Amino acid sequence: MSAQPIDDPATLSAVNAAFDEYERALTTNDVAVLDALFWQSPHTLRYGATENLQGYDAIRAFRAARPGKGLMRTVIDRSITTFGEDFAVANITFSRAGEPRIGRQSQTWARFDGQWRVVAAHVSWMDPA
């Protein structure tokens, strides 16, 4: 890997803003914004708690069919790291009311034409210790 800046402040700020937009859209079920934040490619992946989705169209169809209730969550821990000006990873742990398990979410973000997009995502649950 070439000498690219890790966590360049401007890049980190932009990815944090995109992640915040994603989180708002997710918890309010703003499907249009969620769709816009994912890379529109057959290479995009989303491995969820109960589904493995390959390609933007499959992810979009999943969102359109998903119930819009019970999406609120509390982020417990958040880690975002940028590599250069066009690549980042974002990881959180989260909780949901009434759910004893801890949720985990990992996202890979890439910048295309100046816009940050999720190119891969993984959501899973961890049983309490």
PDB file of N, CA and C in Angstrom, residues 3 12 15 21 28-29 36 42-43 53 64 71 80 93 107-108:
ATOM      1  N   ALA A   3       1.950   5.197   0.560  1.00  0.00           N
ATOM      2  CA  ALA A   3       1.865   6.045   1.750  1.00  0.00           C
ATOM      3  C   ALA A   3       0.655   6.971   1.651  1.00  0.00           C
ATOM      4  N   LEU A  12     -12.006  11.951   7.122  1.00  0.00           N
ATOM      5  CA  LEU A  12     -12.691  11.368   8.269  1.00  0.00           C
ATOM      6  C   LEU A  12     -13.996  12.102   8.559  1.00  0.00           C
ATOM      7  N   VAL A  15     -16.610  11.017   5.928  1.00  0.00           N
ATOM      8  CA  VAL A  15     -17.129   9.666   6.151  1.00  0.00           C
ATOM      9  C   VAL A  15     -18.042   9.645   7.373  1.00  0.00           C
ATOM     10  N   GLU A  21     -25.639  10.105   8.207  1.00  0.00           N
ATOM     11  CA  GLU A  21     -26.786  10.123   7.296  1.00  0.00           C
ATOM     12  C   GLU A  21     -27.369   8.713   7.157  1.00  0.00           C
ATOM     13  N   THR A  28     -35.038   5.621  10.705  1.00  0.00           N
ATOM     14  CA  THR A  28     -36.324   6.218  10.316  1.00  0.00           C
ATOM     15  C   THR A  28     -36.915   5.530   9.088  1.00  0.00           C
ATOM     16  N   ASN A  29     -36.256   4.474   8.623  1.00  0.00           N
ATOM     17  CA  ASN A  29     -36.677   3.706   7.449  1.00  0.00           C
ATOM     18  C   ASN A  29     -36.817   4.578   6.205  1.00  0.00           C
ATOM     19  N   ALA A  36     -29.635   5.301  -1.857  1.00  0.00           N
ATOM     20  CA  ALA A  36     -28.666   6.237  -2.440  1.00  0.00           C
ATOM     21  C   ALA A  36     -27.272   6.062  -1.845  1.00  0.00           C
ATOM     22  N   PRO A  42     -23.500  -4.632  -9.070  1.00  0.00           N
ATOM     23  CA  PRO A  42     -23.707  -6.044  -8.746  1.00  0.00           C
ATOM     24  C   PRO A  42     -22.640  -6.581  -7.786  1.00  0.00           C
ATOM     25  N   HIS A  43     -21.583  -5.808  -7.546  1.00  0.00           N
ATOM     26  CA  HIS A  43     -20.516  -6.216  -6.635  1.00  0.00           C
ATOM     27  C   HIS A  43     -20.798  -5.853  -5.182  1.00  0.00           C
ATOM     28  N   LEU A  53     -27.011 -10.977   0.873  1.00  0.00           N
ATOM     29  CA  LEU A  53     -27.469 -10.279  -0.324  1.00  0.00           C
ATOM     30  C   LEU A  53     -26.280  -9.900  -1.191  1.00  0.00           C
ATOM     31  N   ALA A  64     -37.007  -2.728   0.526  1.00  0.00           N
ATOM     32  CA  ALA A  64     -38.383  -2.405   0.142  1.00  0.00           C
ATOM     33  C   ALA A  64     -39.386  -3.330   0.828  1.00  0.00           C
ATOM     34  N   LEU A  71     -36.728  -0.467  14.201  1.00  0.00           N
ATOM     35  CA  LEU A  71     -35.398  -0.192  13.648  1.00  0.00           C
ATOM     36  C   LEU A  71     -34.536   0.701  14.543  1.00  0.00           C
ATOM     37  N   ILE A  80     -14.396   4.531  13.066  1.00  0.00           N
ATOM     38  CA  ILE A  80     -14.288   4.797  11.634  1.00  0.00           C
ATOM     39  C   ILE A  80     -12.831   5.110  11.336  1.00  0.00           C
ATOM     40  N   THR A  93     -20.967  -1.192  17.475  1.00  0.00           N
ATOM     41  CA  THR A  93     -21.791  -2.115  18.240  1.00  0.00           C
ATOM     42  C   THR A  93     -23.013  -1.320  18.654  1.00  0.00           C
ATOM     43  N   GLN A 107     -19.046  -1.837   7.928  1.00  0.00           N
ATOM     44  CA  GLN A 107     -19.282  -1.312   6.583  1.00  0.00           C
ATOM     45  C   GLN A 107     -17.953  -0.924   5.948  1.00  0.00           C
ATOM     46  N   THR A 108     -17.858  -1.192   4.664  1.00  0.00           N
ATOM     47  CA  THR A 108     -16.746  -0.714   3.857  1.00  0.00           C
ATOM     48  C   THR A 108     -17.301   0.376   2.959  1.00  0.00           C
TER      49      THR A 108
END
